[in-house]
PDB file of C-alpha atoms and ligand atoms in Angstrom:
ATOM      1  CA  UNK D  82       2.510 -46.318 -15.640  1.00 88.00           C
ATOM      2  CA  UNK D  83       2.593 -47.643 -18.937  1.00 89.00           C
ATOM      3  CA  UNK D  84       2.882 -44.772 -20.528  1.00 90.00           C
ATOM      4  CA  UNK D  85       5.274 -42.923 -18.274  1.00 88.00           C
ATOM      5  CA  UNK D  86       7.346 -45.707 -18.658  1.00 88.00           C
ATOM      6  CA  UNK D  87       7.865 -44.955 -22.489  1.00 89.00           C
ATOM      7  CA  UNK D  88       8.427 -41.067 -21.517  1.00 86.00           C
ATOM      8  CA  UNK D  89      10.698 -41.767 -18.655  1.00 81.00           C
ATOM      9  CA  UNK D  90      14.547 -41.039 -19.086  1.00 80.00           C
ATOM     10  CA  UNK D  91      16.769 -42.217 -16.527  1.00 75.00           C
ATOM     11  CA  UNK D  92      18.894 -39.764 -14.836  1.00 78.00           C
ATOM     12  CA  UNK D  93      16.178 -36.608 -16.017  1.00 80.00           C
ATOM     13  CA  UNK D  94      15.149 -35.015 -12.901  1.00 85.00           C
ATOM     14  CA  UNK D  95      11.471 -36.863 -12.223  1.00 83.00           C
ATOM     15  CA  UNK D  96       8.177 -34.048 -13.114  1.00 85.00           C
ATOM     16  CA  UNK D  97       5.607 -35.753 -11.531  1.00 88.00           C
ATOM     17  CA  UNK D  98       5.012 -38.605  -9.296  1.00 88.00           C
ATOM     18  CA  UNK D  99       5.074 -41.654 -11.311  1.00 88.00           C
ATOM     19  CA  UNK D 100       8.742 -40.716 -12.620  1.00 88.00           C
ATOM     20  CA  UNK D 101       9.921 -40.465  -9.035  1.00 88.00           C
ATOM     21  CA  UNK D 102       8.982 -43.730  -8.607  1.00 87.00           C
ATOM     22  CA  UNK D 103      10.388 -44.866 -11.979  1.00 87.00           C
ATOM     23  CA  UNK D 104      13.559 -42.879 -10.527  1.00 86.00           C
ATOM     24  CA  UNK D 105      14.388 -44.587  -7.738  1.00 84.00           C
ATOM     25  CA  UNK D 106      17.722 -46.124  -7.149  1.00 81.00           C
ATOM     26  CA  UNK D 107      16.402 -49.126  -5.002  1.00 85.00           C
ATOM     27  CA  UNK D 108      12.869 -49.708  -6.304  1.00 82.00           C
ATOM     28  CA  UNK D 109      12.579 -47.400  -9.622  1.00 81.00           C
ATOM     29  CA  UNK D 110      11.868 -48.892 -12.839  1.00 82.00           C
ATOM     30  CA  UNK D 111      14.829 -52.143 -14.198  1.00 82.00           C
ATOM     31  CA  UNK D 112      14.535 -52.767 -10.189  1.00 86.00           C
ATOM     32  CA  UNK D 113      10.898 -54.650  -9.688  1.00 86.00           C
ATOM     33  CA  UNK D 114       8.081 -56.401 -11.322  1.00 88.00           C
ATOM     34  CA  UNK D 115       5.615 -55.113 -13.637  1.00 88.00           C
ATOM     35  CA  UNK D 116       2.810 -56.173 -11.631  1.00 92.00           C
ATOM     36  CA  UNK D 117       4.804 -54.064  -8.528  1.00 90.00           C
ATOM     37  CA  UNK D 118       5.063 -51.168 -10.472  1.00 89.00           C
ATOM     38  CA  UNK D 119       0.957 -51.351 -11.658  1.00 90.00           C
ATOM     39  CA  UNK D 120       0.501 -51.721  -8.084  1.00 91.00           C
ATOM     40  CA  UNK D 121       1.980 -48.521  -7.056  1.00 89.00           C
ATOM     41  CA  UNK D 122       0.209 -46.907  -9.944  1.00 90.00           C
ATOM     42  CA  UNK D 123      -2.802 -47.952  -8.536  1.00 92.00           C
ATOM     43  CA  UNK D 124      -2.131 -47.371  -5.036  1.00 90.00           C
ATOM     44  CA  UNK D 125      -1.592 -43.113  -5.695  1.00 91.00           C
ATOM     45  CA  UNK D 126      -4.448 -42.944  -7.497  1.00 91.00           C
ATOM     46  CA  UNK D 127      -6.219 -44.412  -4.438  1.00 89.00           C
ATOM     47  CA  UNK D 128      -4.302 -42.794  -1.779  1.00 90.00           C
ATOM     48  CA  UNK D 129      -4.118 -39.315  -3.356  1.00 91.00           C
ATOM     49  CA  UNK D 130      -7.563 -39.448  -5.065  1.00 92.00           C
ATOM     50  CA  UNK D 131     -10.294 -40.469  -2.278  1.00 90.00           C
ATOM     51  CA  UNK D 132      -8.240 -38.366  -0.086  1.00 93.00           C
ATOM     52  CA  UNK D 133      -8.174 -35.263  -1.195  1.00 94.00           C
ATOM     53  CA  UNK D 134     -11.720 -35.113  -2.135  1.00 94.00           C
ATOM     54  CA  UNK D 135     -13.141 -36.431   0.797  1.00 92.00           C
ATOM     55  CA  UNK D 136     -11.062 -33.633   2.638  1.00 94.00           C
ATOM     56  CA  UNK D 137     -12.491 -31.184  -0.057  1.00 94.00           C
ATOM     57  CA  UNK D 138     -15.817 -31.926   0.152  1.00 95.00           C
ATOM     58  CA  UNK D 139     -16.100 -32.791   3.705  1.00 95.00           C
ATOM     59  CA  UNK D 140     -14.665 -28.614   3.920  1.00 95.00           C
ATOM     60  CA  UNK D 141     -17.166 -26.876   1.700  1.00 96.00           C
ATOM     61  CA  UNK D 142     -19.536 -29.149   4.022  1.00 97.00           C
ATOM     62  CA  UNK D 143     -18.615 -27.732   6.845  1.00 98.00           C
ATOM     63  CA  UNK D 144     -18.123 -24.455   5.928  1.00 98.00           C
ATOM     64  CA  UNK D 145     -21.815 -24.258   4.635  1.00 98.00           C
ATOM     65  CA  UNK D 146     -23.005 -26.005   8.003  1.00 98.00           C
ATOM     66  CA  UNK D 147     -21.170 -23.571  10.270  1.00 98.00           C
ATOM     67  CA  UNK D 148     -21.654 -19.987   8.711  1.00 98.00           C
ATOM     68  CA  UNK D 149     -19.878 -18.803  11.902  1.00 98.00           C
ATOM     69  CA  UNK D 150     -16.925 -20.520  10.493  1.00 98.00           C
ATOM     70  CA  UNK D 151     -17.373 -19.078   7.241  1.00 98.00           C
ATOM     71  CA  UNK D 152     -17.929 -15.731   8.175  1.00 98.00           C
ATOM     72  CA  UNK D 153     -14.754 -15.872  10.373  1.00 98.00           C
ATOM     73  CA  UNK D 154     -12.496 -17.453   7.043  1.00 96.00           C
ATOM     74  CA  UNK D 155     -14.169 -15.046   4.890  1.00 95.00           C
ATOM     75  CA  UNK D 156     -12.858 -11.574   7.092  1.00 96.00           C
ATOM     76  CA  UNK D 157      -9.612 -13.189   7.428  1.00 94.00           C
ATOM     77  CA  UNK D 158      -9.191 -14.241   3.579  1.00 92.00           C
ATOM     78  CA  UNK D 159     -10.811 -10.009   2.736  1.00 92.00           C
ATOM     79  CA  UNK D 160      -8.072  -8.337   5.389  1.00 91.00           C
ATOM     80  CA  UNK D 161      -5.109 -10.404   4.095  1.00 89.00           C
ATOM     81  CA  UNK D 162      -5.865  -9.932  -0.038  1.00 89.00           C
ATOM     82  CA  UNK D 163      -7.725  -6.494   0.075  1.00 88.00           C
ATOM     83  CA  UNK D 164      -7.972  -6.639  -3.503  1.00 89.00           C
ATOM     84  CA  UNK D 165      -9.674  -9.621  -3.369  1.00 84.00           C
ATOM     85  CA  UNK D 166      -8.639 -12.185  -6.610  1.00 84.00           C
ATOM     86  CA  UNK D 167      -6.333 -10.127  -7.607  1.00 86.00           C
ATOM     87  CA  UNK D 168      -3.837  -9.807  -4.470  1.00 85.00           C
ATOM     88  CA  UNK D 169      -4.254 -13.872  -4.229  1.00 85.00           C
ATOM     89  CA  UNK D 170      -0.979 -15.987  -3.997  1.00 85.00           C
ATOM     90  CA  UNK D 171      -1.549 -19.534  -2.954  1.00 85.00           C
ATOM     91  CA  UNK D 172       1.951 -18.961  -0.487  1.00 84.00           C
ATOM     92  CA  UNK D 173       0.303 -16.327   1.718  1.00 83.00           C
ATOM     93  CA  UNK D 174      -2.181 -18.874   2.808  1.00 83.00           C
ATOM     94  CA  UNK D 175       0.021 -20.309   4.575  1.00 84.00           C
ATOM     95  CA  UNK D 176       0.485 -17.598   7.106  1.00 85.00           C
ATOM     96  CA  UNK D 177      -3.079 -18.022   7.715  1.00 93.00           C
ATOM     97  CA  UNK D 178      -3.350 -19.919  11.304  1.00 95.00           C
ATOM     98  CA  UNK D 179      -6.785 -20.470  10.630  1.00 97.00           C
ATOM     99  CA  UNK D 180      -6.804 -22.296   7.613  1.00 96.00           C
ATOM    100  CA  UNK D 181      -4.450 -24.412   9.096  1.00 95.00           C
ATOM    101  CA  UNK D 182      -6.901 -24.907  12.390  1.00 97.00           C
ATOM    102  CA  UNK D 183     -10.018 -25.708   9.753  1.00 97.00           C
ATOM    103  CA  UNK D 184      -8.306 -28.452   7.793  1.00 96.00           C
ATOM    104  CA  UNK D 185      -7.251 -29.773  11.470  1.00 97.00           C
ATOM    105  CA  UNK D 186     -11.087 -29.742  13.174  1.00 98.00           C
ATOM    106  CA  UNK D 187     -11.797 -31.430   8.966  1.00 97.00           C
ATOM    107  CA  UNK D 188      -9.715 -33.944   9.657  1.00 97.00           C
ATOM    108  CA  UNK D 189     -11.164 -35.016  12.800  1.00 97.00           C
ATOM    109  CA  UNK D 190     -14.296 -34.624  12.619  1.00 97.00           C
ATOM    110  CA  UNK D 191     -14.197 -36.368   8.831  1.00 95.00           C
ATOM    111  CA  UNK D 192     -10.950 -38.365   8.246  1.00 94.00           C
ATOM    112  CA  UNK D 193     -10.880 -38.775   4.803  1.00 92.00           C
ATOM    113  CA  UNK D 194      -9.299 -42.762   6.097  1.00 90.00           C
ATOM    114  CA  UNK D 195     -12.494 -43.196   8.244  1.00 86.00           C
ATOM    115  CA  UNK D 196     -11.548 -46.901   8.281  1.00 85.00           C
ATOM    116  CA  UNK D 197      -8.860 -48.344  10.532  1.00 81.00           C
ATOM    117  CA  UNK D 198      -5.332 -49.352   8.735  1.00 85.00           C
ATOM    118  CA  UNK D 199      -5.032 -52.981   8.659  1.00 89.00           C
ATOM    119  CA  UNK D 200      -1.758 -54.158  10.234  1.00 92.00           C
ATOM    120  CA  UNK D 201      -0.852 -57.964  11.341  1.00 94.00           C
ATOM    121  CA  UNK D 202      -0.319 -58.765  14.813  1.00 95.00           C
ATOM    122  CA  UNK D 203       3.255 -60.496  15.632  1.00 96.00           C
ATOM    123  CA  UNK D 204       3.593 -64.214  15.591  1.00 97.00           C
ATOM    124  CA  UNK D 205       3.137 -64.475  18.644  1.00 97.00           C
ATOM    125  CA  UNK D 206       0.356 -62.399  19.204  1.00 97.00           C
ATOM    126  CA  UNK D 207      -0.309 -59.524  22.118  1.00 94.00           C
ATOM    127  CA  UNK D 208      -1.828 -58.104  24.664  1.00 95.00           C
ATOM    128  CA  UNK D 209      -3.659 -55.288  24.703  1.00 89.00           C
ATOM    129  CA  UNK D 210      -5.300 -53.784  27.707  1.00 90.00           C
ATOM    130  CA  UNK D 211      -5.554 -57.327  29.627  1.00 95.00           C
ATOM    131  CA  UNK D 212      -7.232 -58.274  26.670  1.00 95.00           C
ATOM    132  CA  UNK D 213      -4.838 -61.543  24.647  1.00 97.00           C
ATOM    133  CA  UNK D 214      -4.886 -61.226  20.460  1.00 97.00           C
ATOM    134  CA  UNK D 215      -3.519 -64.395  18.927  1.00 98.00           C
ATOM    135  CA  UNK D 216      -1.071 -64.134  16.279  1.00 97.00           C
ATOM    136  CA  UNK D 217      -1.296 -63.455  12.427  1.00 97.00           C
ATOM    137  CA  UNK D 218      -4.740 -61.862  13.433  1.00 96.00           C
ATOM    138  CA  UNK D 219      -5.708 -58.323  10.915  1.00 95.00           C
ATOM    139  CA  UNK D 220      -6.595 -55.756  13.574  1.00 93.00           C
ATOM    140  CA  UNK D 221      -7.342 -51.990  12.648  1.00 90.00           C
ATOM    141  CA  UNK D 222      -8.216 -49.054  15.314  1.00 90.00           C
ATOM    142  CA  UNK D 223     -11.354 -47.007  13.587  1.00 93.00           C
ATOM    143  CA  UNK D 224     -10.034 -43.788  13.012  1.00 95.00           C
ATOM    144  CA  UNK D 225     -13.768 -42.075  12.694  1.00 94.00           C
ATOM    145  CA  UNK D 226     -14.912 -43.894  15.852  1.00 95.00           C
ATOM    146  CA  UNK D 227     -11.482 -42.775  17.690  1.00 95.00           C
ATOM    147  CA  UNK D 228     -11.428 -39.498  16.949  1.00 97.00           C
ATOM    148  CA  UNK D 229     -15.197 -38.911  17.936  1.00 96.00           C
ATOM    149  CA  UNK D 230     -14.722 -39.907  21.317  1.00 96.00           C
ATOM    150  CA  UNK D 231     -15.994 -38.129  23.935  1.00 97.00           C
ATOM    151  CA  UNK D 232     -13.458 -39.408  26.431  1.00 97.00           C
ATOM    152  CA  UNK D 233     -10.863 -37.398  23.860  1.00 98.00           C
ATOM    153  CA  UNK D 234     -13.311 -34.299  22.484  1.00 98.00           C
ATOM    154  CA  UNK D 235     -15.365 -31.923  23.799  1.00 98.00           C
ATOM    155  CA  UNK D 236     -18.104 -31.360  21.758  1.00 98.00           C
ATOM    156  CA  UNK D 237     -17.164 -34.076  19.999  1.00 97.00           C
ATOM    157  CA  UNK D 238     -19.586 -33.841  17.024  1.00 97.00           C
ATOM    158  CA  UNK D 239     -19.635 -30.089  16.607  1.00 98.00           C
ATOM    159  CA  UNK D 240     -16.944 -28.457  13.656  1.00 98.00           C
ATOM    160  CA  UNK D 241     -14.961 -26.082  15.984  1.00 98.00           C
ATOM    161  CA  UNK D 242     -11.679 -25.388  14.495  1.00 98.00           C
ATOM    162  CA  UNK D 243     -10.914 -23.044  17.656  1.00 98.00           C
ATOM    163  CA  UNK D 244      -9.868 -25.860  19.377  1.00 98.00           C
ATOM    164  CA  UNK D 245      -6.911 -26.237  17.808  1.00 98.00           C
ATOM    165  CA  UNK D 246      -5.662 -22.855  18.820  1.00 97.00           C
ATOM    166  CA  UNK D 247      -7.517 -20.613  21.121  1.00 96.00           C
ATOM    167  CA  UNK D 248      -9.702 -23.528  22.762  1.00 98.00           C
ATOM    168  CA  UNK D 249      -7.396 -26.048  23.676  1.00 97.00           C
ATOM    169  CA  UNK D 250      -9.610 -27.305  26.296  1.00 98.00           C
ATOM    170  CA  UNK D 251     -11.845 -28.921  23.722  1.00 98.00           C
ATOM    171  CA  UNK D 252      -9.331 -31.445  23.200  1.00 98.00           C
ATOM    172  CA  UNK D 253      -8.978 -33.450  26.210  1.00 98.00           C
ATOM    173  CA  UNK D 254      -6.057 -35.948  24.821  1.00 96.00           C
ATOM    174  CA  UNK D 255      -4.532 -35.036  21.611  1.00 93.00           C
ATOM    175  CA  UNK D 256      -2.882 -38.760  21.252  1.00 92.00           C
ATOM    176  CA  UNK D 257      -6.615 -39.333  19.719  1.00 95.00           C
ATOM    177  CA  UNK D 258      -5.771 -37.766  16.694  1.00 96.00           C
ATOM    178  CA  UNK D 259      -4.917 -40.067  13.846  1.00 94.00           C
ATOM    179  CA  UNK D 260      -5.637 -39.096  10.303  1.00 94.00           C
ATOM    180  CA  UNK D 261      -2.222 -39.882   8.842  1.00 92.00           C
ATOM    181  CA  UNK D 262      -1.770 -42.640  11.190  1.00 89.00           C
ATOM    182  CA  UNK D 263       0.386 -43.272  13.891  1.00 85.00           C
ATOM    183  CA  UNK D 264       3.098 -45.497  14.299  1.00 76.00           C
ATOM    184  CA  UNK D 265       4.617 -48.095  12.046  1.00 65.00           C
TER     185      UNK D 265
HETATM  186  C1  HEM A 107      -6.200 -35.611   2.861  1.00 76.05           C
HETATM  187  C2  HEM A 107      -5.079 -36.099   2.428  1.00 76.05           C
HETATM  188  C3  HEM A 107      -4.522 -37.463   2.830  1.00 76.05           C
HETATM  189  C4  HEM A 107      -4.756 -38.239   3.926  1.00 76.05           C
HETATM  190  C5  HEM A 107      -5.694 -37.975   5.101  1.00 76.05           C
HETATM  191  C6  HEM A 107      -3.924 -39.413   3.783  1.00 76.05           C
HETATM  192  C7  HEM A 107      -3.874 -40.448   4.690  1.00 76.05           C
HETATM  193  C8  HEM A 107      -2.982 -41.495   4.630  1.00 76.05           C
HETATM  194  C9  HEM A 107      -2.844 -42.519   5.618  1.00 76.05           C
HETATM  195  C10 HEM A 107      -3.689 -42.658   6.876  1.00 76.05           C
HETATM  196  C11 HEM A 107      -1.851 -43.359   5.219  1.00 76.05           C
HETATM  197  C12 HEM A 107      -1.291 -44.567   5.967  1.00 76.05           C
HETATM  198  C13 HEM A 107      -1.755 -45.859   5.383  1.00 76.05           C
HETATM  199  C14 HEM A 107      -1.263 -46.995   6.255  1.00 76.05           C
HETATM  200  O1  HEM A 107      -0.417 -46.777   7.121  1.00 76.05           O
HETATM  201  O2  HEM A 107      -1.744 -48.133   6.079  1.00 76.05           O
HETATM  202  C15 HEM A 107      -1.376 -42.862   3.957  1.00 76.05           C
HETATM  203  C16 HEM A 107      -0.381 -43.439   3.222  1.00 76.05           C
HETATM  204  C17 HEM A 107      -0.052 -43.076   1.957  1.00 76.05           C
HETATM  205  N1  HEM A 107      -0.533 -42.003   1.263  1.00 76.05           N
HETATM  206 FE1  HEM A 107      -1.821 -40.626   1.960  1.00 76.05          FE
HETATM  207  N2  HEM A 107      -3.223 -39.319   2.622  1.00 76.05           N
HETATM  208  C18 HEM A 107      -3.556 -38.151   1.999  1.00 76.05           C
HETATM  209  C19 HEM A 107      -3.110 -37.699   0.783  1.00 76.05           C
HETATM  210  C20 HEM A 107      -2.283 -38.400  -0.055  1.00 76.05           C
HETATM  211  C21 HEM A 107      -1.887 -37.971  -1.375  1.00 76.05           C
HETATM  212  C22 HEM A 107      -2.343 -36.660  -2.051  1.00 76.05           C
HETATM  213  C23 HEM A 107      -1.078 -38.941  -1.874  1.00 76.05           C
HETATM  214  C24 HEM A 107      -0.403 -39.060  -3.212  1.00 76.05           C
HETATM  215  C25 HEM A 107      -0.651 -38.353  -4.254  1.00 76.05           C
HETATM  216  C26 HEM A 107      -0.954 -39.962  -0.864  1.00 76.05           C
HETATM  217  C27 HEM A 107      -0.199 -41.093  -0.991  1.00 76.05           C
HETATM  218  C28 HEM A 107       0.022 -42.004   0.015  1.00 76.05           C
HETATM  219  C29 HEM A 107       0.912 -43.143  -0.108  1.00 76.05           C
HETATM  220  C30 HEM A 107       1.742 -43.520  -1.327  1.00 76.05           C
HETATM  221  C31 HEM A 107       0.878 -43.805   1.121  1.00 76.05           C
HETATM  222  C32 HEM A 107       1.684 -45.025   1.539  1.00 76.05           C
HETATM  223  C33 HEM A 107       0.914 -46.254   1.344  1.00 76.05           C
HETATM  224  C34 HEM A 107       1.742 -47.469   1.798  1.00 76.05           C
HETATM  225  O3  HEM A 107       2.571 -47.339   2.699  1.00 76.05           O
HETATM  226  O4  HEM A 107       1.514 -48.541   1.261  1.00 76.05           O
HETATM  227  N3  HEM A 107      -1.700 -39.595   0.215  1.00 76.05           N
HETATM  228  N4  HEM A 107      -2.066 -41.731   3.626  1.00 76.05           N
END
């Protein structure tokens, strides 16, 4: 951030995502602390970092464990760029259902937040399912443990990314999906 800080301009449109930051009218650089401004530093390299390659990872994973899957990817990827590298452009992937259905089924079946978020109950605490929380109590719903359910999956522990399109029966309650978080 250091470092940023010294090439950042004020009013230049921001290039990456420290100088948006820096460029923001209510809590850019001039407008909080130092130690605020490490903190978000810190915080994208944690939230951007661990994510991605958990989710990156946790896909060639899967992709080697279910050669079905593969094999399925692999005739879609061959009909769509017939020339193979060549034809590739990173925008026609988009129009590719499929990929969209893997990176789904990956982020159920591996959340790359397998943790749950912490968040502070209110002052005066709450109920939950009969069950009473006290106040100023950290509680956190398991986002790995939630989404492996088998009162919300079929199949629960198998890598089917049909079930996000042509299966939709292997998804009993979709609520149970959580891997950006939900709420406030
Ligand atoms: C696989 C990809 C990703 C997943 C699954 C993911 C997941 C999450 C989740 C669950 C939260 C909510 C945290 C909370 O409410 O306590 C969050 C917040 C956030 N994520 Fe991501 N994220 C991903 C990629 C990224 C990337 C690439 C970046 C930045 C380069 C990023 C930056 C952030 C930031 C800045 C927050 C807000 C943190 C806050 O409110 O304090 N994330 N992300």
């Amino acid at each position: 951030m250091e470092r940023k800080i010294k090439e950042f301009k004020a009013g230049e449109k921001p290039r990456d995502l420290a100088s948006v930051l820096l460029a923001d009218e209510k809590c850019g650089y001039g407008k909080l602390s130092m130690a605020a401004i490490y903190e978000d530093g810190r915080l994208i390299i944690g939230a951007g970092s661990e994510t991605a390659t958990g989710a990156l990872t946790g896909a060639l994973f899967y992709l080697h464990t279910y050669p079905r899957v593969l094999a399925k990817l692999r005739t879609i990827l061959d009909a769509t760029f017939t020339n193979g590298d060549e034809d590739y452009v990173y925008s026609f992937t988009h129009q590719i259902p499929y990929i969209d259905d893997i990176i789904t089924e990956l982020f159920r079946i591996q959340s790359p937040v397998a943790d749950g978020l912490p968040r502070l109950t209110p002052k005066e605490g709450l109920v939950i399912d009969d069950i009473f929380i006290p106040g100023d109590v950290v509680v956190h719903v398991p986002i790995w443990v939630i989404q492996r359910q088998e009162m919300y999956y079929k199949k629960t522990e198998e890598f089917i990314p049909e079930r996000w399109s042509d299966q939709p029966e292997l998804v009993k309650d979709k609520r149970a999906y959580m891997p950006f978080g939900l709420g406030l």
